[in-house]
Tab-separated table of C-alpha atoms in Angstrom:
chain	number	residue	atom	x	y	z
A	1	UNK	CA	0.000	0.000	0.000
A	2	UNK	CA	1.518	3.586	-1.135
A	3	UNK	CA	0.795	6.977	0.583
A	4	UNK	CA	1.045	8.695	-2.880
A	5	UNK	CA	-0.151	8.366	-6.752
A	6	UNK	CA	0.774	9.150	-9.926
A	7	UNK	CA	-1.175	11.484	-12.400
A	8	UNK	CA	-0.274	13.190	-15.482
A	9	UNK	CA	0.757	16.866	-15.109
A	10	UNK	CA	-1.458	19.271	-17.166
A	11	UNK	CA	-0.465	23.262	-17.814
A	12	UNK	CA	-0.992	24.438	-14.563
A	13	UNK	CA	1.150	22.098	-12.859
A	14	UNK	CA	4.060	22.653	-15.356
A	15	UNK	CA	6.114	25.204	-13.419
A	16	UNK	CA	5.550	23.613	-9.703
A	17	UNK	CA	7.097	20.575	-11.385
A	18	UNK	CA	9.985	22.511	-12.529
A	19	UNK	CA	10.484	24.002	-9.488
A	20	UNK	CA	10.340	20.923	-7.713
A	21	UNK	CA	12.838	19.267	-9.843
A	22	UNK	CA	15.826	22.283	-10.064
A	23	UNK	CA	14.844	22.179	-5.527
A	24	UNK	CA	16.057	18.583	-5.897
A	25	UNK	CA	19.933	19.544	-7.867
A	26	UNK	CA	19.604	22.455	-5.305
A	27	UNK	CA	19.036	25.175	-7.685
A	28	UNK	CA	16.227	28.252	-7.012
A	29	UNK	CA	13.125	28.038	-8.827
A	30	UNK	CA	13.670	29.624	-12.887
A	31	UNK	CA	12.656	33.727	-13.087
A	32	UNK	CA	9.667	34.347	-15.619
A	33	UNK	CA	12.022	35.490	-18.573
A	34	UNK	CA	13.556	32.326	-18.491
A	35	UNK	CA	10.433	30.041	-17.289
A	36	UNK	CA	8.663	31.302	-21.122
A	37	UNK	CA	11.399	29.331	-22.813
A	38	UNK	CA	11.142	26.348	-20.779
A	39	UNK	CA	7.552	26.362	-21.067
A	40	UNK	CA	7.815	25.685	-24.227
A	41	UNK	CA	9.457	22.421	-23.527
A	42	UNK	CA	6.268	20.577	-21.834
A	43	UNK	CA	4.645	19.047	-24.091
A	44	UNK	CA	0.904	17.354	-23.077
A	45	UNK	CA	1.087	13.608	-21.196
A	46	UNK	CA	4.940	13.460	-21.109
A	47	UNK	CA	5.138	15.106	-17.826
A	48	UNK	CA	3.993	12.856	-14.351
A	49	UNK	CA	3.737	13.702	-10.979
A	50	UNK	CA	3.883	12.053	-7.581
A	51	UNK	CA	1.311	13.230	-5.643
A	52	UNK	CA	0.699	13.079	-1.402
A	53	UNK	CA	-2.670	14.480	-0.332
A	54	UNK	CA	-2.755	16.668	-3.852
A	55	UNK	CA	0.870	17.866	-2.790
A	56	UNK	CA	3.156	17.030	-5.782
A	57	UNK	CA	6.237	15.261	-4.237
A	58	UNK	CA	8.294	13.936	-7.421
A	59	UNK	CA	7.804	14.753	-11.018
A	60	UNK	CA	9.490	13.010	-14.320
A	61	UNK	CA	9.135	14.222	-18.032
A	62	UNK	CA	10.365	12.819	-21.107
A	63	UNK	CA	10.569	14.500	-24.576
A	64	UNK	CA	9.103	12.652	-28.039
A	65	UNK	CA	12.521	12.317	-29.954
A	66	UNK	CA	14.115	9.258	-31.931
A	67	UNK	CA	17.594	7.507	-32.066
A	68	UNK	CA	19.986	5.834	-34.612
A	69	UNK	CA	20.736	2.310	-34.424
A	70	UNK	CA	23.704	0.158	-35.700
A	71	UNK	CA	22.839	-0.488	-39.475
A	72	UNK	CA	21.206	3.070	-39.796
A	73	UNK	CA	17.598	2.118	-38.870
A	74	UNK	CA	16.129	5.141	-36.603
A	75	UNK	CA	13.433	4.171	-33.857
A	76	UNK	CA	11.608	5.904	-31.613
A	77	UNK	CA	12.861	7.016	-28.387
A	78	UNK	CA	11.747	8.789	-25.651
A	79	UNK	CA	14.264	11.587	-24.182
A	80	UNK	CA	14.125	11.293	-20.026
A	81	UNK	CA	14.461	14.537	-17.925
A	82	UNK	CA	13.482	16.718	-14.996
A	83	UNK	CA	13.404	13.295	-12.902
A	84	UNK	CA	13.443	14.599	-9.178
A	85	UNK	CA	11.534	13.549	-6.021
A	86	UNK	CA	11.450	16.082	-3.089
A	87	UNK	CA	14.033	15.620	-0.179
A	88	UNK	CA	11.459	14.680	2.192
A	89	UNK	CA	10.008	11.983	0.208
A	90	UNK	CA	13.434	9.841	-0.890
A	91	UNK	CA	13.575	6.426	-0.559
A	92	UNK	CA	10.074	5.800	0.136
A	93	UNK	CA	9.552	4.348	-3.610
A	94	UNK	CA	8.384	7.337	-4.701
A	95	UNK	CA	10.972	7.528	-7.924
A	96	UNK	CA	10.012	3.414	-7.983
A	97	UNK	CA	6.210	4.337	-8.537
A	98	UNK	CA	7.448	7.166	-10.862
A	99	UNK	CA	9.789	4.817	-13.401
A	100	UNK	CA	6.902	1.933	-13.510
A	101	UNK	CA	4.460	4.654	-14.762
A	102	UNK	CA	6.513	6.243	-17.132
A	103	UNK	CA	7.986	3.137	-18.488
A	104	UNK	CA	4.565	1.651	-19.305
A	105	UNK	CA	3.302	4.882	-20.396
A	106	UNK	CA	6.264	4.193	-23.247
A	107	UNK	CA	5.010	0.758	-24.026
A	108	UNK	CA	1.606	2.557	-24.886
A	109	UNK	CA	2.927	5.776	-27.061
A	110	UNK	CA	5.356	3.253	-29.425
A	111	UNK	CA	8.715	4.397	-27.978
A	112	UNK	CA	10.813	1.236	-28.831
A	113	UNK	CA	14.081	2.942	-26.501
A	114	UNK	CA	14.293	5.369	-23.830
A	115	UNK	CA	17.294	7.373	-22.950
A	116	UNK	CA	18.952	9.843	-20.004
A	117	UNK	CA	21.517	11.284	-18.298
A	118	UNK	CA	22.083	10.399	-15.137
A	119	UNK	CA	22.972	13.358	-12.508
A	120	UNK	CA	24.010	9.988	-9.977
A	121	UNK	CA	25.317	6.676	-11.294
A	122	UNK	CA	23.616	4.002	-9.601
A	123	UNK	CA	19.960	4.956	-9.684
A	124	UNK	CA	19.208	4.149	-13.032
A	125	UNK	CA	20.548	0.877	-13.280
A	126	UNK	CA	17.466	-0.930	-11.113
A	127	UNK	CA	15.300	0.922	-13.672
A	128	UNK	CA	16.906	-1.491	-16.329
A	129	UNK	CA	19.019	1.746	-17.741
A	130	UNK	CA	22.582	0.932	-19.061
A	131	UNK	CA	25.531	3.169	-19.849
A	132	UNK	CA	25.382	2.390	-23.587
A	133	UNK	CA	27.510	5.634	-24.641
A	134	UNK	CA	30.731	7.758	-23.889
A	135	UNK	CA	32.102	11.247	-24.254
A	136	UNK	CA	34.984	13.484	-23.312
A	137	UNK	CA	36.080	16.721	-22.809
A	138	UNK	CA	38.658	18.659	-25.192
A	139	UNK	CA	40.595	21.644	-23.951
A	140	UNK	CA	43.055	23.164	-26.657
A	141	UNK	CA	45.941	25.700	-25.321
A	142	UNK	CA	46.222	28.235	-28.453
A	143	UNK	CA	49.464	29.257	-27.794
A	144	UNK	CA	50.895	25.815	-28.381
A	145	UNK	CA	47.780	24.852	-31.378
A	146	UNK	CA	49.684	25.498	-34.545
A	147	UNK	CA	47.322	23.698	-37.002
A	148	UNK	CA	49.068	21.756	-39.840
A	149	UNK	CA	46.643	22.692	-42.609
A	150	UNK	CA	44.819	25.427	-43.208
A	151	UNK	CA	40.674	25.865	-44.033
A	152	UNK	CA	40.119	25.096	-47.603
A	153	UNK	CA	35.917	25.775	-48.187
A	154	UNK	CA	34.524	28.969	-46.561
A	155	UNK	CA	33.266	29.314	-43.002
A	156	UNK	CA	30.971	32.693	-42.185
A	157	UNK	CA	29.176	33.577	-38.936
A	158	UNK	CA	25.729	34.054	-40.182
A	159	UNK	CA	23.063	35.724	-37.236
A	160	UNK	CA	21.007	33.836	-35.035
A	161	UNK	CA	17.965	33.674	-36.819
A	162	UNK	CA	19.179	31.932	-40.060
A	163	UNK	CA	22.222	30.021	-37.784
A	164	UNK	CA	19.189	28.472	-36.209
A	165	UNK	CA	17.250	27.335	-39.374
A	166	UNK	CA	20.927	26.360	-41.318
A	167	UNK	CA	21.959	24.499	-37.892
A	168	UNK	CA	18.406	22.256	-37.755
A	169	UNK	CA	18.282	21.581	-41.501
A	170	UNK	CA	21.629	19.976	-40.830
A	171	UNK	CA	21.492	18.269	-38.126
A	172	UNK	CA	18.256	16.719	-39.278
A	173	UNK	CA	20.738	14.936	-42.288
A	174	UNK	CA	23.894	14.649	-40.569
A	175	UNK	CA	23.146	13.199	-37.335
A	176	UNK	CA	21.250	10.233	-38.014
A	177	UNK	CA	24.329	8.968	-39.230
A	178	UNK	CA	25.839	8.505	-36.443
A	179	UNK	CA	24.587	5.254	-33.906
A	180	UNK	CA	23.573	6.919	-30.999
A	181	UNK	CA	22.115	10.410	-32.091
A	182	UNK	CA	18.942	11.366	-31.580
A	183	UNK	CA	16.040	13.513	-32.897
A	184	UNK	CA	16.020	16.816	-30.991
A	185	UNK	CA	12.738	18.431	-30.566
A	186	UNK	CA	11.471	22.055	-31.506
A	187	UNK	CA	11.890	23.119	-27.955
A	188	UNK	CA	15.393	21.981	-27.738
A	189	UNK	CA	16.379	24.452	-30.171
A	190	UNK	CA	14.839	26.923	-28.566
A	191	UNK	CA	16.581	26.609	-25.239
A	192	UNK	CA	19.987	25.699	-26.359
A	193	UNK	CA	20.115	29.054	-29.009
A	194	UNK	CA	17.646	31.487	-27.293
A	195	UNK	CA	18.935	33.224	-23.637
A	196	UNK	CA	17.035	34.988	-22.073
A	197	UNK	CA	19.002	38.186	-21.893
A	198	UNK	CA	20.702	38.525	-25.776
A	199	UNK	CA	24.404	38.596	-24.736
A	200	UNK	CA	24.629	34.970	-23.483
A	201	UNK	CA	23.056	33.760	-26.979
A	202	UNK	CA	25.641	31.617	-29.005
A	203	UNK	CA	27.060	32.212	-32.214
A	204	UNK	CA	27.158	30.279	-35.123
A	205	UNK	CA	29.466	29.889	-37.802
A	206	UNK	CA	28.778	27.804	-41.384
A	207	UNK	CA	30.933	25.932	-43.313
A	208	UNK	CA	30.116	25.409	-46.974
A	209	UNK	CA	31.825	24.292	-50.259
A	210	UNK	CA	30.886	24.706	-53.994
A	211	UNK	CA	27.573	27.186	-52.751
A	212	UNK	CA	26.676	24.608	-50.463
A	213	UNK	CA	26.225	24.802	-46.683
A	214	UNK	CA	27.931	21.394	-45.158
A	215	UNK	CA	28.343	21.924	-41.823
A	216	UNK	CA	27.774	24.274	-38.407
A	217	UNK	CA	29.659	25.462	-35.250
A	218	UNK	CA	27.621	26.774	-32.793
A	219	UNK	CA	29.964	28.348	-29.870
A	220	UNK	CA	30.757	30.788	-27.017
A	221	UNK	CA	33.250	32.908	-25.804
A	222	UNK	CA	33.566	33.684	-21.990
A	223	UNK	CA	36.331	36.882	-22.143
A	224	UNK	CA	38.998	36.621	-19.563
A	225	UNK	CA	42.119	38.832	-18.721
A	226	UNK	CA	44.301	39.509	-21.828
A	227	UNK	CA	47.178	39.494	-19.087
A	228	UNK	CA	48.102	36.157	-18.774
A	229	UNK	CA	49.338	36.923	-15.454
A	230	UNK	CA	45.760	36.826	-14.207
A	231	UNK	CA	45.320	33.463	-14.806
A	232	UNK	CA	42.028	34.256	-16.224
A	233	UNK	CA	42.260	32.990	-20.052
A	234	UNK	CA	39.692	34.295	-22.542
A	235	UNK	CA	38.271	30.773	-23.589
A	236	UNK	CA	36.054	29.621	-26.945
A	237	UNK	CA	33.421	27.134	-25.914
A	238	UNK	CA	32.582	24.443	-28.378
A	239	UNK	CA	28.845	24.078	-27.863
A	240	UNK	CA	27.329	22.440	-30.664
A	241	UNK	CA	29.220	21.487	-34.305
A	242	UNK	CA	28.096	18.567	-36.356
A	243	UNK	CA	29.063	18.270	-40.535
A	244	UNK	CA	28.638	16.325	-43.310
A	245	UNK	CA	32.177	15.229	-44.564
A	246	UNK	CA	35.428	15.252	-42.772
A	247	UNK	CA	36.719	18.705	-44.674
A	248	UNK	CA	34.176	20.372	-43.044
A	249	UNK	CA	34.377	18.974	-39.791
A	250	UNK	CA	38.264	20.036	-40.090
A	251	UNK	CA	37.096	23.453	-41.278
A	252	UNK	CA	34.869	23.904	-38.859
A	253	UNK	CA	37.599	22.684	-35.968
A	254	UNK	CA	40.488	25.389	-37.463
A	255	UNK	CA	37.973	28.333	-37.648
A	256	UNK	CA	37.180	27.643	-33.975
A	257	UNK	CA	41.226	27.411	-33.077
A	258	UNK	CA	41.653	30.250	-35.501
A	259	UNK	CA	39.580	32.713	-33.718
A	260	UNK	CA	41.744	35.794	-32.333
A	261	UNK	CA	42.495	37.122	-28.847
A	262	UNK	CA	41.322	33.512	-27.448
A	263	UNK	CA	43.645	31.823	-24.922
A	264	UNK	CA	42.241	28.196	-24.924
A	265	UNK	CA	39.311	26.003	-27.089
A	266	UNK	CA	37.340	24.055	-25.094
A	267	UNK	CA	34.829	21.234	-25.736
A	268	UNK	CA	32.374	19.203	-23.479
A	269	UNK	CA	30.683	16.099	-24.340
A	270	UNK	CA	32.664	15.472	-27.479
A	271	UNK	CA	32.993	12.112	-29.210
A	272	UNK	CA	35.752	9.818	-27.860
A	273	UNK	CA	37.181	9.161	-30.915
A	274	UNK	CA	37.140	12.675	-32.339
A	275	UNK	CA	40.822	13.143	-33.770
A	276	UNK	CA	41.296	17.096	-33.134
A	277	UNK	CA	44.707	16.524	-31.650
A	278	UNK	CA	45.646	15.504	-35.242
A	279	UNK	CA	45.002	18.514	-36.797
A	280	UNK	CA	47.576	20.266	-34.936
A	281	UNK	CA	51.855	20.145	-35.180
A	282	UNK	CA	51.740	19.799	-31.539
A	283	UNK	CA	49.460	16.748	-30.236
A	284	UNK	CA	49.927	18.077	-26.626
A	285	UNK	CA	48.651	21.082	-27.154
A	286	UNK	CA	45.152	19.131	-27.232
A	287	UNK	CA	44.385	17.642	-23.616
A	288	UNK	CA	41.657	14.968	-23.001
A	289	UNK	CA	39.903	15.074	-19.943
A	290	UNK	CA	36.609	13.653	-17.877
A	291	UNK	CA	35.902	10.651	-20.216
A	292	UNK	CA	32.684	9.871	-18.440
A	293	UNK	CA	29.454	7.951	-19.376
A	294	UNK	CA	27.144	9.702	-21.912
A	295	UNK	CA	24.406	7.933	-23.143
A	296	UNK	CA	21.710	5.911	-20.192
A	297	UNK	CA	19.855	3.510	-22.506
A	298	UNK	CA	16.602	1.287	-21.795
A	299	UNK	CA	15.368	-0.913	-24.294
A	300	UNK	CA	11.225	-0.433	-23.743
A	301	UNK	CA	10.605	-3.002	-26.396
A	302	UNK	CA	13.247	-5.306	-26.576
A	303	UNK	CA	11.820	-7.529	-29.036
A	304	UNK	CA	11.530	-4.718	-31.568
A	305	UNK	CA	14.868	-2.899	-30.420
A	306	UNK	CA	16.598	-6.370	-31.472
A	307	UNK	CA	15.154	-6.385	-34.766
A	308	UNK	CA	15.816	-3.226	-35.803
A	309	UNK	CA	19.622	-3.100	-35.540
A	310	UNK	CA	21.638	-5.010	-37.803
A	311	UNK	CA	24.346	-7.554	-37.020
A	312	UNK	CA	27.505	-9.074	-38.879
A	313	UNK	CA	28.212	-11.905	-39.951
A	314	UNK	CA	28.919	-14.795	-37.277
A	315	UNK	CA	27.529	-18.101	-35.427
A	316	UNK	CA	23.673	-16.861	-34.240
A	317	UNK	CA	23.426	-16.919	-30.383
A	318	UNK	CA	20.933	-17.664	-27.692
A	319	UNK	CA	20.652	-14.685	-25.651
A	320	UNK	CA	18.134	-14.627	-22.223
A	321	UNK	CA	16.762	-11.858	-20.988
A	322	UNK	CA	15.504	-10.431	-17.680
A	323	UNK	CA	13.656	-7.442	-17.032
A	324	UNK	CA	11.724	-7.086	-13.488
A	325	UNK	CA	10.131	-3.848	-14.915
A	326	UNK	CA	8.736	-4.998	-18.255
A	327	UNK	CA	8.504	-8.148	-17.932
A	328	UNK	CA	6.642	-8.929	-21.512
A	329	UNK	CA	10.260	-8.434	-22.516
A	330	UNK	CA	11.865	-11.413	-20.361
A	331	UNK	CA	12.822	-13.947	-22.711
A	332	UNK	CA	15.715	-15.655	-25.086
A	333	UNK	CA	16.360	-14.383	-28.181
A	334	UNK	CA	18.172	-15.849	-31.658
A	335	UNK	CA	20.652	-13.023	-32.964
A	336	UNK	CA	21.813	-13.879	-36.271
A	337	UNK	CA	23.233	-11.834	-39.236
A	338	UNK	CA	20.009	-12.699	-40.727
A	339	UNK	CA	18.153	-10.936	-37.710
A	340	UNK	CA	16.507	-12.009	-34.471
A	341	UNK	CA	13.409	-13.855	-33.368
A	342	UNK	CA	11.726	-14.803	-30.198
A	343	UNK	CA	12.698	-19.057	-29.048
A	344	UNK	CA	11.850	-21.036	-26.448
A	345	UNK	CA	14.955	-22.623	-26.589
A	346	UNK	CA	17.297	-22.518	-23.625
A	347	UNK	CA	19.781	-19.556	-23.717
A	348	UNK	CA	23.613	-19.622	-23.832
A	349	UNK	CA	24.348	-16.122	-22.076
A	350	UNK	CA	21.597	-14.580	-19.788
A	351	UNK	CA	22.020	-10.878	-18.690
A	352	UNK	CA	19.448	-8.136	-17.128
A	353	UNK	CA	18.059	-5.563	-19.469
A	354	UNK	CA	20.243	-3.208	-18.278
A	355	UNK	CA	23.236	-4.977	-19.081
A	356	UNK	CA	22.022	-5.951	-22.640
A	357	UNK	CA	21.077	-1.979	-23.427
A	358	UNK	CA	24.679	-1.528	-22.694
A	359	UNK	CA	25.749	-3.769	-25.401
A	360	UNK	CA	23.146	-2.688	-27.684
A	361	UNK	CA	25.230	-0.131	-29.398
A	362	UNK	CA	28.260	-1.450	-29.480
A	363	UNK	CA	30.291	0.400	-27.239
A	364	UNK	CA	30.819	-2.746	-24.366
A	365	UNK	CA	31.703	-6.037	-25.761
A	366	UNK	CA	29.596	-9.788	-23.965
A	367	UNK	CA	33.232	-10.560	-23.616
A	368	UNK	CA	34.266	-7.927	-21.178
A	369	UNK	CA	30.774	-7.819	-19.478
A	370	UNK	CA	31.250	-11.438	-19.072
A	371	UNK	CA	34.543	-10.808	-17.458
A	372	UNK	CA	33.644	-8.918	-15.245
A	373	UNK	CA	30.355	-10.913	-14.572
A	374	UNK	CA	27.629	-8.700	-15.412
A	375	UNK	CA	26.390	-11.759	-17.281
A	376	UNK	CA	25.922	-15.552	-17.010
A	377	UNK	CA	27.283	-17.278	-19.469
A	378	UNK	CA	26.136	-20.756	-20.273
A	379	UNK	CA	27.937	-21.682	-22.933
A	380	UNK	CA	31.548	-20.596	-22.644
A	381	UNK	CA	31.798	-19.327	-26.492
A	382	UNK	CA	28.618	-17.234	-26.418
A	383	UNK	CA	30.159	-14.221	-25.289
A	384	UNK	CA	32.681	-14.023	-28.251
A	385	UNK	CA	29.877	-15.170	-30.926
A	386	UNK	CA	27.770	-12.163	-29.361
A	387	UNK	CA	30.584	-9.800	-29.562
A	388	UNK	CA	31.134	-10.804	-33.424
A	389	UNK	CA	27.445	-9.945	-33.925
A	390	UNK	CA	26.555	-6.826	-32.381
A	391	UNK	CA	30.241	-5.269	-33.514
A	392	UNK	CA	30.073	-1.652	-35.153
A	393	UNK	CA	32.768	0.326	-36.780
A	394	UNK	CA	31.982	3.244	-35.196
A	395	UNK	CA	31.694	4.355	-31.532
A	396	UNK	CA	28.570	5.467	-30.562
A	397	UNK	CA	27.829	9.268	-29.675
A	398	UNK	CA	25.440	11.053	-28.936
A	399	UNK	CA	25.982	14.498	-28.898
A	400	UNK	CA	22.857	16.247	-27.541
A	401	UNK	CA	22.603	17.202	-23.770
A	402	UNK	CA	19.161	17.533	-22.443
């Protein structure tokens, strides 16, 4: 027996909600300039709310969005946020009651994968969540960054207005791509490029070659002391740059290490493999630092999340299943190049659902989760017949922060 329910959150419960999850990272409730940009951001029956006596006590929302699988199938996904129950009410399976809700309210709207980023690692894993990406964080000393080649197309800063509709077009081609990207919704936009006071907007610069735009840099720079002896280094921020071949990508890199009267270049939640150190004479100038867990993944339908990946070639294996959350998805499942179907026969490695969403996109080999037993194995070949399979050339990415 609970002492609280969930409901869905309509309009008027939007902002108390909001408040109640920025109380919970310890943050004071958002000021009504910035509140009519995050309004826009609610979108009807994706936001729930724990209720006590009518008193809201935890919320959770997730945005409508989709994601790129290995094999370039895109499914959709469901983009978790503003998950937060009040400090009061912890541990008394409020968040619990919360997950279970929105998790089967998934199941009903079609979302085949959720996704989030967790503020604490080991909440989400009970949920059936799985780290399933990675990122890193770039910082570039300028006065060391010679680049070894120069920009060969034509980069421009172009104003906010038409950055905005060049940056989405793009994106909407470019990203998909990539395994691990997902759809970013209207509202997204909105609240990454639009501040609510004009001198903290971004700016965005556009590479293109032959009349044609190919790629975008969206960025910020935070002015420091232009005496060094300050410590306080005028530093380019790296926000947001996605293009569609590897000259502009490069072009788009050397404009942003090219800018003037900038002391350091640095990027968060940048792809692990992303070779920018190459680009310069002096590798060391380019320091990697905070590789850290990206991407949270949960496989809501794991029958159809299976299928629509694709596999190499290799021996099919028997893989079991066990989710205590959705437990329609409990089961063992043939992979095969050839694709995967449901079987009653007995399995030959058996993880959680949280274990297999890490796996799902390639980034964690069976092998080393078998290692390191986060999986039974069965049969003691399974793990290297699943790792053959589910192989990508790529690492996934993300790239979007929400």
């Amino acid at each position: 027996m609970t002492d609280h329910d969930i409901r869905v959150l309509d309009d008027s419960q939007y902002r108390a909600a909001h408040t109640l999850f920025r109380s919970t990272l310890h943050h004071p409730p958002t000021n009504d300039d910035a509140w009519k940009f995050i309004r826009e951001s609610y979108e009807p029956g994706r936001a729930l709310g724990a209720f006590a006596e009518d008193e809201l006590i935890g919320t959770v929302q997730a945005f409508p969005s989709r994601m790129a699988v290995p094999g370039g199938a895109v499914v959709p996904h469901a983009a978790v946020s503003r998950v937060g129950v009040r400090s009061d009410w912890t541990r008394r399976g409020v968040l619990s009651a919360l997950q279970r809700a929105q998790l089967r309210s998934f199941v009903e709207s079609g979302d085949v994968v959720a996704t989030l980023r967790a503020t604490e690692s080991l909440i989400y894993g009970r949920f059936g969540y799985g780290v399933a990406s990675r990122y890193r964080t770039v910082r570039v000393d300028r006065s060391r960054a010679v680049p070894r080649t120069r920009i060969a197309g034509r980069v421009r800063l172009v104003d906010l207005e038409a950055g905005e509709r060049i940056a989405r077009s793009l994106y909407e081609e470019v990203a998909p791509r990539r395994v691990g990207t997902i759809g970013r919704w209207p509202a997204w936009w909105s609240m990454n490029l639009h501040r609510p006071t004009p001198e903290d907007n971004p700016r965005i610069a556009v590479r293109s070659s032959a009349g044609q735009d190919d790629g975008f840099l969206v960025y910020k720079v935070k002015p420091g002391a232009h005496d060094v002896s300050e410590k306080k280094p005028t530093t380019l921020e790296v926000v947001d740059l996605w293009a569609r071949t590897p000259e502009a990508w490069a072009d788009l890199w050397l404009f942003a290490l090219g800018v003037d009267l900038v002391a350091e270049v640095v990027a968060f939640g940048r792809p692990v493999d992303e070779p920018v150190e190459w680009l310069l004479g002096d590798r060391r100038a380019c320091k990697s630092f905070g590789e850290e867990d990206e991407t949270w993944l949960r496989l809501v339908d794991v029958p159809a999340a299976l299928g629509a990946r694709t596999y190499r070639d290799g021996v099919p294996v028997l893989i079991g299943v066990r989710d205590t959350y959705l437990p329609d998805n409990t089961g063992t499942y043939r992979v095969s190049a050839d694709g995967v179907s449901r079987v009653s026969d007995a399995p030959e490695v058996v993880l959680d659902v949280d274990t297999l969403a890490s796996t799902y996109l390639g980034d964690v080999s069976f092998s080393t989760l078998a290692a390191t037993r986060r999986l039974d194995v069965v049969e003691p070949d399974a793990p290297a017949r699943a790792d053959a399979l589910f192989a990508v050339s790529e690492t996934p990415w993300c790239g979007t922060y929400f």
